[in-house]
Amino acid sequence: MTDSSVVSITAVSKSFGRGTAAIRVLEDVSVEIGRREFFTLLGPSGCGKTTLLRLIAGFETADQGRIAIEGQDVTQTPPYHRPVNTVFQSYALFPHLTVEQNVGFALEEQRLPADKIRTRVGEALEMVRMQSFARRRPAELSGGQQQRVALARALAPRPKVLLLDEPLSALDLKLRKEMQIELKLLQAEAGITFLFVTHDQEEALTLSDRVAVMQGGRILQIGAPHDIYEAPTHRFVADFIGDINLIEAEALPGNTLQLAGGATLSVPHDARGKVTLAIRPERARIAAAGAGHLQARVVHTAYLGTALLHKLALADGGTFLLRQSNLDASPLAMGSSVGVSLPAENLRVLVQ
C-alpha cells in the first residue's frame, strides 16, 4: 500500500456457493484507491463490482486476499468497526424518523454527546443543502431530496471512505444528471475518498478521477476517464465505453495493417497476425466515394442536436458509425456512396 492510498485491495477472490455449484464472482482482484479520490467501479451486471464494494464494506468476506483501509488490515473486521459508510440504491431511510433524526441515527448509536450530534447533523445537512427540510419525514421528500438525506446520513460520522452503490439509478434522467454534478462537488467539499459503483458509462466518465472497468470478476483497465475512452487496452473496454467501431485487420511487418477490403494503414504496433482496430465515430472522417480506407453506403442519419450520427453499410458487409458536428456538416443523402478515412493517430490496435 502506498502512502497516498486509503484503500488497498490485494489478490482478492470471492465465490458464492460450494463445490461444483460454486460461482466465482471475483478473481484475483488488486487495486489501490487514493486519498480524496473519486474512484468508480464500472461494468455490466454480474461483473463483480457490487461484490467488491460489499467486501470493502464488510458485508461479505473474501475467500482469498487482503483488504486494507489506511494501512490497517480489515479483511476479517466486521462492518461496524470499519471507517467506511455506504449509500445504497434504495437509500434505506427510516420512514418514521425526521430528516435530522435519520442523519443523526448512526451518531446516536455511537453514543456521542447530544451537542456534538446536533453539530454533526447540522454540518451534514448544510453540506447537502437540506437544512430547511430537517423536520420533514422521507415520505414528504422527492427522490432527489431523499438521496441527499442518505448522503448526509453517510457523511455525518465522517468516514474515511464513502461507498456508493448505484445511488443515482432510481432518479429520472434530468435529475440524475443534476445530481452527478452535485455529487462531484460534494466529494470535493467533504474531502474524503468516494468509491462509486455504476453500470452507466457516461456517469462514470462524468464523475470519476479514475475508473476501473470490470468484466467477469476481473479488472481489465484502470485509468482516468480520458484514458479509458481514448486509449482502451482491451476489446471489451473499447466496446463497453461509448460508441466504437471495431475493424478486423491483419498485422504485417513494418507497422503496416491490412484491412479486409485490401487498404493498408501505417500504425505503430507490436502485434502479429489478426488484430482489431478501434476508432470512435467522431474520430473518423468522411471522404469522397472511392477515396479513403473504407467504402460505404449511407443507410441512416440521425440528428442529435449538436451532432449528426451517420450509420454506414460497408462494402464488406459490416456497419460503421460516423459522428460529425452539425456546425460544419450536412446530412448525407440516403443511399449515397462515401469513403471513410481512418486517421492513424485516432486508431487503437487491440489484440485481446
mmCIF file of N, CA and C in Angstrom, residues 155-239:
data_model
loop_
_atom_site.group_PDB
_atom_site.id
_atom_site.type_symbol
_atom_site.label_atom_id
_atom_site.label_comp_id
_atom_site.label_asym_id
_atom_site.label_seq_id
_atom_site.Cartn_x
_atom_site.Cartn_y
_atom_site.Cartn_z
ATOM 1 N N LEU A 155 -22.376 10.747 5.589
ATOM 2 C CA LEU A 155 -21.237 11.641 5.812
ATOM 3 C C LEU A 155 -21.114 12.106 7.256
ATOM 4 N N ALA A 156 -22.223 12.123 7.994
ATOM 5 C CA ALA A 156 -22.215 12.653 9.361
ATOM 6 C C ALA A 156 -21.188 11.981 10.276
ATOM 7 N N PRO A 157 -20.996 10.642 10.202
ATOM 8 C CA PRO A 157 -19.975 10.008 11.068
ATOM 9 C C PRO A 157 -18.537 10.257 10.621
ATOM 10 N N ARG A 158 -18.375 10.997 9.514
ATOM 11 C CA ARG A 158 -17.047 11.338 8.986
ATOM 12 C C ARG A 158 -16.208 10.099 8.665
ATOM 13 N N PRO A 159 -16.703 9.279 7.750
ATOM 14 C CA PRO A 159 -15.941 8.083 7.378
ATOM 15 C C PRO A 159 -14.695 8.440 6.575
ATOM 16 N N LYS A 160 -13.745 7.528 6.540
ATOM 17 C CA LYS A 160 -12.562 7.707 5.698
ATOM 18 C C LYS A 160 -12.893 7.467 4.229
ATOM 19 N N VAL A 161 -13.870 6.568 3.997
ATOM 20 C CA VAL A 161 -14.270 6.215 2.638
ATOM 21 C C VAL A 161 -15.791 6.149 2.582
ATOM 22 N N LEU A 162 -16.382 6.769 1.552
ATOM 23 C CA LEU A 162 -17.818 6.657 1.330
ATOM 24 C C LEU A 162 -18.039 5.734 0.140
ATOM 25 N N LEU A 163 -18.802 4.669 0.364
ATOM 26 C CA LEU A 163 -19.111 3.684 -0.668
ATOM 27 C C LEU A 163 -20.500 3.971 -1.212
ATOM 28 N N LEU A 164 -20.617 4.065 -2.534
ATOM 29 C CA LEU A 164 -21.900 4.415 -3.161
ATOM 30 C C LEU A 164 -22.276 3.353 -4.184
ATOM 31 N N ASP A 165 -23.357 2.620 -3.884
ATOM 32 C CA ASP A 165 -23.786 1.513 -4.731
ATOM 33 C C ASP A 165 -24.921 1.958 -5.641
ATOM 34 N N GLU A 166 -24.579 2.472 -6.826
ATOM 35 C CA GLU A 166 -25.539 2.959 -7.822
ATOM 36 C C GLU A 166 -26.598 3.861 -7.185
ATOM 37 N N PRO A 167 -26.198 4.904 -6.458
ATOM 38 C CA PRO A 167 -27.170 5.710 -5.717
ATOM 39 C C PRO A 167 -28.060 6.587 -6.585
ATOM 40 N N LEU A 168 -27.718 6.768 -7.866
ATOM 41 C CA LEU A 168 -28.499 7.655 -8.725
ATOM 42 C C LEU A 168 -29.447 6.905 -9.650
ATOM 43 N N SER A 169 -29.419 5.591 -9.637
ATOM 44 C CA SER A 169 -30.149 4.810 -10.635
ATOM 45 C C SER A 169 -31.656 4.930 -10.512
ATOM 46 N N ALA A 170 -32.177 5.294 -9.331
ATOM 47 C CA ALA A 170 -33.630 5.398 -9.157
ATOM 48 C C ALA A 170 -34.174 6.760 -9.591
ATOM 49 N N LEU A 171 -33.298 7.689 -9.972
ATOM 50 C CA LEU A 171 -33.727 9.034 -10.342
ATOM 51 C C LEU A 171 -33.995 9.118 -11.835
ATOM 52 N N ASP A 172 -34.863 10.047 -12.232
ATOM 53 C CA ASP A 172 -35.104 10.242 -13.663
ATOM 54 C C ASP A 172 -33.874 10.881 -14.300
ATOM 55 N N LEU A 173 -33.833 10.848 -15.623
ATOM 56 C CA LEU A 173 -32.613 11.228 -16.352
ATOM 57 C C LEU A 173 -32.160 12.644 -16.033
ATOM 58 N N LYS A 174 -33.068 13.623 -16.060
ATOM 59 C CA LYS A 174 -32.689 15.018 -15.828
ATOM 60 C C LYS A 174 -32.139 15.204 -14.410
ATOM 61 N N LEU A 175 -32.838 14.635 -13.431
ATOM 62 C CA LEU A 175 -32.394 14.768 -12.047
ATOM 63 C C LEU A 175 -31.086 14.018 -11.823
ATOM 64 N N ARG A 176 -30.931 12.875 -12.485
ATOM 65 C CA ARG A 176 -29.691 12.110 -12.332
ATOM 66 C C ARG A 176 -28.491 12.922 -12.812
ATOM 67 N N LYS A 177 -28.646 13.617 -13.923
ATOM 68 C CA LYS A 177 -27.545 14.435 -14.440
ATOM 69 C C LYS A 177 -27.245 15.604 -13.501
ATOM 70 N N GLU A 178 -28.288 16.198 -12.927
ATOM 71 C CA GLU A 178 -28.069 17.278 -11.973
ATOM 72 C C GLU A 178 -27.332 16.763 -10.738
ATOM 73 N N MET A 179 -27.737 15.588 -10.257
ATOM 74 C CA MET A 179 -27.131 15.028 -9.066
ATOM 75 C C MET A 179 -25.695 14.581 -9.304
ATOM 76 N N GLN A 180 -25.357 14.235 -10.533
ATOM 77 C CA GLN A 180 -23.972 13.884 -10.841
ATOM 78 C C GLN A 180 -23.050 15.061 -10.526
ATOM 79 N N ILE A 181 -23.457 16.243 -10.963
ATOM 80 C CA ILE A 181 -22.646 17.437 -10.708
ATOM 81 C C ILE A 181 -22.577 17.710 -9.210
ATOM 82 N N GLU A 182 -23.735 17.615 -8.534
ATOM 83 C CA GLU A 182 -23.761 17.878 -7.100
ATOM 84 C C GLU A 182 -22.909 16.873 -6.327
ATOM 85 N N LEU A 183 -22.936 15.628 -6.766
ATOM 86 C CA LEU A 183 -22.173 14.590 -6.068
ATOM 87 C C LEU A 183 -20.676 14.848 -6.194
ATOM 88 N N LYS A 184 -20.238 15.276 -7.370
ATOM 89 C CA LYS A 184 -18.817 15.577 -7.562
ATOM 90 C C LYS A 184 -18.394 16.773 -6.713
ATOM 91 N N LEU A 185 -19.235 17.791 -6.657
ATOM 92 C CA LEU A 185 -18.933 18.962 -5.820
ATOM 93 C C LEU A 185 -18.929 18.582 -4.341
ATOM 94 N N LEU A 186 -19.855 17.715 -3.957
ATOM 95 C CA LEU A 186 -19.934 17.282 -2.563
ATOM 96 C C LEU A 186 -18.678 16.516 -2.163
ATOM 97 N N GLN A 187 -18.186 15.677 -3.056
ATOM 98 C CA GLN A 187 -16.975 14.917 -2.756
ATOM 99 C C GLN A 187 -15.783 15.843 -2.553
ATOM 100 N N ALA A 188 -15.683 16.883 -3.379
ATOM 101 C CA ALA A 188 -14.590 17.843 -3.225
ATOM 102 C C ALA A 188 -14.714 18.591 -1.905
ATOM 103 N N GLU A 189 -15.951 18.942 -1.517
ATOM 104 C CA GLU A 189 -16.160 19.670 -0.271
ATOM 105 C C GLU A 189 -15.894 18.783 0.946
ATOM 106 N N ALA A 190 -16.348 17.518 0.878
ATOM 107 C CA ALA A 190 -16.159 16.611 2.012
ATOM 108 C C ALA A 190 -14.691 16.232 2.180
ATOM 109 N N GLY A 191 -13.951 16.201 1.074
ATOM 110 C CA GLY A 191 -12.524 15.910 1.145
ATOM 111 C C GLY A 191 -12.195 14.479 1.523
ATOM 112 N N ILE A 192 -13.087 13.528 1.197
ATOM 113 C CA ILE A 192 -12.824 12.129 1.500
ATOM 114 C C ILE A 192 -12.892 11.305 0.224
ATOM 115 N N THR A 193 -12.474 10.070 0.326
ATOM 116 C CA THR A 193 -12.491 9.155 -0.817
ATOM 117 C C THR A 193 -13.910 8.673 -1.072
ATOM 118 N N PHE A 194 -14.343 8.776 -2.327
ATOM 119 C CA PHE A 194 -15.620 8.220 -2.759
ATOM 120 C C PHE A 194 -15.326 7.012 -3.644
ATOM 121 N N LEU A 195 -15.944 5.875 -3.320
ATOM 122 C CA LEU A 195 -15.863 4.682 -4.175
ATOM 123 C C LEU A 195 -17.258 4.416 -4.709
ATOM 124 N N PHE A 196 -17.412 4.587 -6.005
ATOM 125 C CA PHE A 196 -18.716 4.638 -6.658
ATOM 126 C C PHE A 196 -18.881 3.424 -7.570
ATOM 127 N N VAL A 197 -20.044 2.789 -7.512
ATOM 128 C CA VAL A 197 -20.350 1.645 -8.379
ATOM 129 C C VAL A 197 -21.448 2.039 -9.359
ATOM 130 N N THR A 198 -21.238 1.777 -10.635
ATOM 131 C CA THR A 198 -22.258 2.071 -11.642
ATOM 132 C C THR A 198 -22.063 1.182 -12.867
ATOM 133 N N HIS A 199 -23.143 1.023 -13.637
ATOM 134 C CA HIS A 199 -23.038 0.369 -14.943
ATOM 135 C C HIS A 199 -23.186 1.402 -16.056
ATOM 136 N N ASP A 200 -23.350 2.682 -15.670
ATOM 137 C CA ASP A 200 -23.586 3.771 -16.612
ATOM 138 C C ASP A 200 -22.247 4.398 -17.019
ATOM 139 N N GLN A 201 -21.877 4.196 -18.279
ATOM 140 C CA GLN A 201 -20.573 4.674 -18.744
ATOM 141 C C GLN A 201 -20.449 6.188 -18.675
ATOM 142 N N GLU A 202 -21.495 6.905 -19.102
ATOM 143 C CA GLU A 202 -21.440 8.368 -19.086
ATOM 144 C C GLU A 202 -21.299 8.884 -17.657
ATOM 145 N N GLU A 203 -22.015 8.261 -16.727
ATOM 146 C CA GLU A 203 -21.926 8.643 -15.326
ATOM 147 C C GLU A 203 -20.506 8.468 -14.802
ATOM 148 N N ALA A 204 -19.881 7.342 -15.143
ATOM 149 C CA ALA A 204 -18.515 7.070 -14.695
ATOM 150 C C ALA A 204 -17.531 8.094 -15.261
ATOM 151 N N LEU A 205 -17.668 8.427 -16.540
ATOM 152 C CA LEU A 205 -16.757 9.384 -17.159
ATOM 153 C C LEU A 205 -16.957 10.788 -16.591
ATOM 154 N N THR A 206 -18.201 11.130 -16.253
ATOM 155 C CA THR A 206 -18.516 12.464 -15.738
ATOM 156 C C THR A 206 -17.959 12.683 -14.343
ATOM 157 N N LEU A 207 -18.059 11.669 -13.485
ATOM 158 C CA LEU A 207 -17.787 11.846 -12.062
ATOM 159 C C LEU A 207 -16.346 11.557 -11.644
ATOM 160 N N SER A 208 -15.678 10.663 -12.321
ATOM 161 C CA SER A 208 -14.522 9.987 -11.741
ATOM 162 C C SER A 208 -13.197 10.691 -11.965
ATOM 163 N N ASP A 209 -12.324 10.539 -10.968
ATOM 164 C CA ASP A 209 -10.904 10.827 -11.176
ATOM 165 C C ASP A 209 -10.254 9.659 -11.907
ATOM 166 N N ARG A 210 -10.625 8.432 -11.481
ATOM 167 C CA ARG A 210 -10.181 7.228 -12.179
ATOM 168 C C ARG A 210 -11.338 6.237 -12.233
ATOM 169 N N VAL A 211 -11.279 5.381 -13.263
ATOM 170 C CA VAL A 211 -12.307 4.365 -13.484
ATOM 171 C C VAL A 211 -11.634 3.007 -13.603
ATOM 172 N N ALA A 212 -12.222 2.005 -12.937
ATOM 173 C CA ALA A 212 -11.797 0.616 -13.123
ATOM 174 C C ALA A 212 -12.904 -0.099 -13.873
ATOM 175 N N VAL A 213 -12.615 -0.578 -15.078
ATOM 176 C CA VAL A 213 -13.604 -1.299 -15.878
ATOM 177 C C VAL A 213 -13.487 -2.785 -15.562
ATOM 178 N N MET A 214 -14.624 -3.386 -15.188
ATOM 179 C CA MET A 214 -14.636 -4.782 -14.767
ATOM 180 C C MET A 214 -15.456 -5.644 -15.726
ATOM 181 N N GLN A 215 -15.028 -6.882 -15.846
ATOM 182 C CA GLN A 215 -15.781 -7.888 -16.590
ATOM 183 C C GLN A 215 -15.409 -9.256 -16.048
ATOM 184 N N GLY A 216 -16.411 -10.097 -15.838
ATOM 185 C CA GLY A 216 -16.160 -11.464 -15.424
ATOM 186 C C GLY A 216 -15.352 -11.603 -14.159
ATOM 187 N N GLY A 217 -15.553 -10.689 -13.192
ATOM 188 C CA GLY A 217 -14.861 -10.780 -11.918
ATOM 189 C C GLY A 217 -13.441 -10.269 -11.922
ATOM 190 N N ARG A 218 -13.006 -9.628 -13.001
ATOM 191 C CA ARG A 218 -11.651 -9.090 -13.099
ATOM 192 C C ARG A 218 -11.681 -7.613 -13.475
ATOM 193 N N ILE A 219 -10.639 -6.898 -13.089
ATOM 194 C CA ILE A 219 -10.448 -5.522 -13.544
ATOM 195 C C ILE A 219 -9.607 -5.573 -14.815
ATOM 196 N N LEU A 220 -10.170 -5.055 -15.913
ATOM 197 C CA LEU A 220 -9.472 -5.099 -17.194
ATOM 198 C C LEU A 220 -8.582 -3.889 -17.418
ATOM 199 N N GLN A 221 -9.028 -2.718 -16.949
ATOM 200 C CA GLN A 221 -8.248 -1.500 -17.160
ATOM 201 C C GLN A 221 -8.610 -0.476 -16.105
ATOM 202 N N ILE A 222 -7.612 0.240 -15.613
ATOM 203 C CA ILE A 222 -7.807 1.341 -14.678
ATOM 204 C C ILE A 222 -7.159 2.579 -15.276
ATOM 205 N N GLY A 223 -7.885 3.685 -15.264
ATOM 206 C CA GLY A 223 -7.299 4.911 -15.790
ATOM 207 C C GLY A 223 -8.224 6.091 -15.622
ATOM 208 N N ALA A 224 -7.721 7.274 -15.948
ATOM 209 C CA ALA A 224 -8.548 8.475 -15.964
ATOM 210 C C ALA A 224 -9.605 8.319 -17.051
ATOM 211 N N PRO A 225 -10.753 9.001 -16.913
ATOM 212 C CA PRO A 225 -11.804 8.880 -17.931
ATOM 213 C C PRO A 225 -11.295 9.095 -19.351
ATOM 214 N N HIS A 226 -10.423 10.087 -19.536
ATOM 215 C CA HIS A 226 -9.879 10.355 -20.869
ATOM 216 C C HIS A 226 -9.122 9.144 -21.399
ATOM 217 N N ASP A 227 -8.324 8.510 -20.555
ATOM 218 C CA ASP A 227 -7.535 7.354 -21.000
ATOM 219 C C ASP A 227 -8.426 6.155 -21.300
ATOM 220 N N ILE A 228 -9.434 5.933 -20.456
ATOM 221 C CA ILE A 228 -10.348 4.809 -20.682
ATOM 222 C C ILE A 228 -11.073 4.975 -22.014
ATOM 223 N N TYR A 229 -11.484 6.207 -22.312
ATOM 224 C CA TYR A 229 -12.238 6.461 -23.540
ATOM 225 C C TYR A 229 -11.340 6.504 -24.772
ATOM 226 N N GLU A 230 -10.237 7.231 -24.677
ATOM 227 C CA GLU A 230 -9.396 7.457 -25.853
ATOM 228 C C GLU A 230 -8.365 6.349 -26.086
ATOM 229 N N ALA A 231 -7.969 5.643 -25.029
ATOM 230 C CA ALA A 231 -6.897 4.659 -25.170
ATOM 231 C C ALA A 231 -7.251 3.338 -24.491
ATOM 232 N N PRO A 232 -8.342 2.706 -24.900
ATOM 233 C CA PRO A 232 -8.671 1.396 -24.311
ATOM 234 C C PRO A 232 -7.599 0.371 -24.653
ATOM 235 N N THR A 233 -7.307 -0.507 -23.703
ATOM 236 C CA THR A 233 -6.281 -1.522 -23.930
ATOM 237 C C THR A 233 -6.879 -2.902 -24.187
ATOM 238 N N HIS A 234 -8.186 -3.010 -24.075
ATOM 239 C CA HIS A 234 -8.860 -4.295 -24.189
ATOM 240 C C HIS A 234 -10.089 -4.126 -25.068
ATOM 241 N N ARG A 235 -10.391 -5.131 -25.859
ATOM 242 C CA ARG A 235 -11.536 -5.034 -26.772
ATOM 243 C C ARG A 235 -12.833 -4.781 -26.005
ATOM 244 N N PHE A 236 -13.019 -5.457 -24.865
ATOM 245 C CA PHE A 236 -14.239 -5.259 -24.098
ATOM 246 C C PHE A 236 -14.360 -3.813 -23.621
ATOM 247 N N VAL A 237 -13.263 -3.232 -23.148
ATOM 248 C CA VAL A 237 -13.289 -1.845 -22.669
ATOM 249 C C VAL A 237 -13.658 -0.906 -23.803
ATOM 250 N N ALA A 238 -13.049 -1.099 -24.957
ATOM 251 C CA ALA A 238 -13.346 -0.256 -26.112
ATOM 252 C C ALA A 238 -14.818 -0.336 -26.491
ATOM 253 N N ASP A 239 -15.374 -1.537 -26.467
ATOM 254 C CA ASP A 239 -16.754 -1.758 -26.889
ATOM 255 C C ASP A 239 -17.752 -1.296 -25.838
#
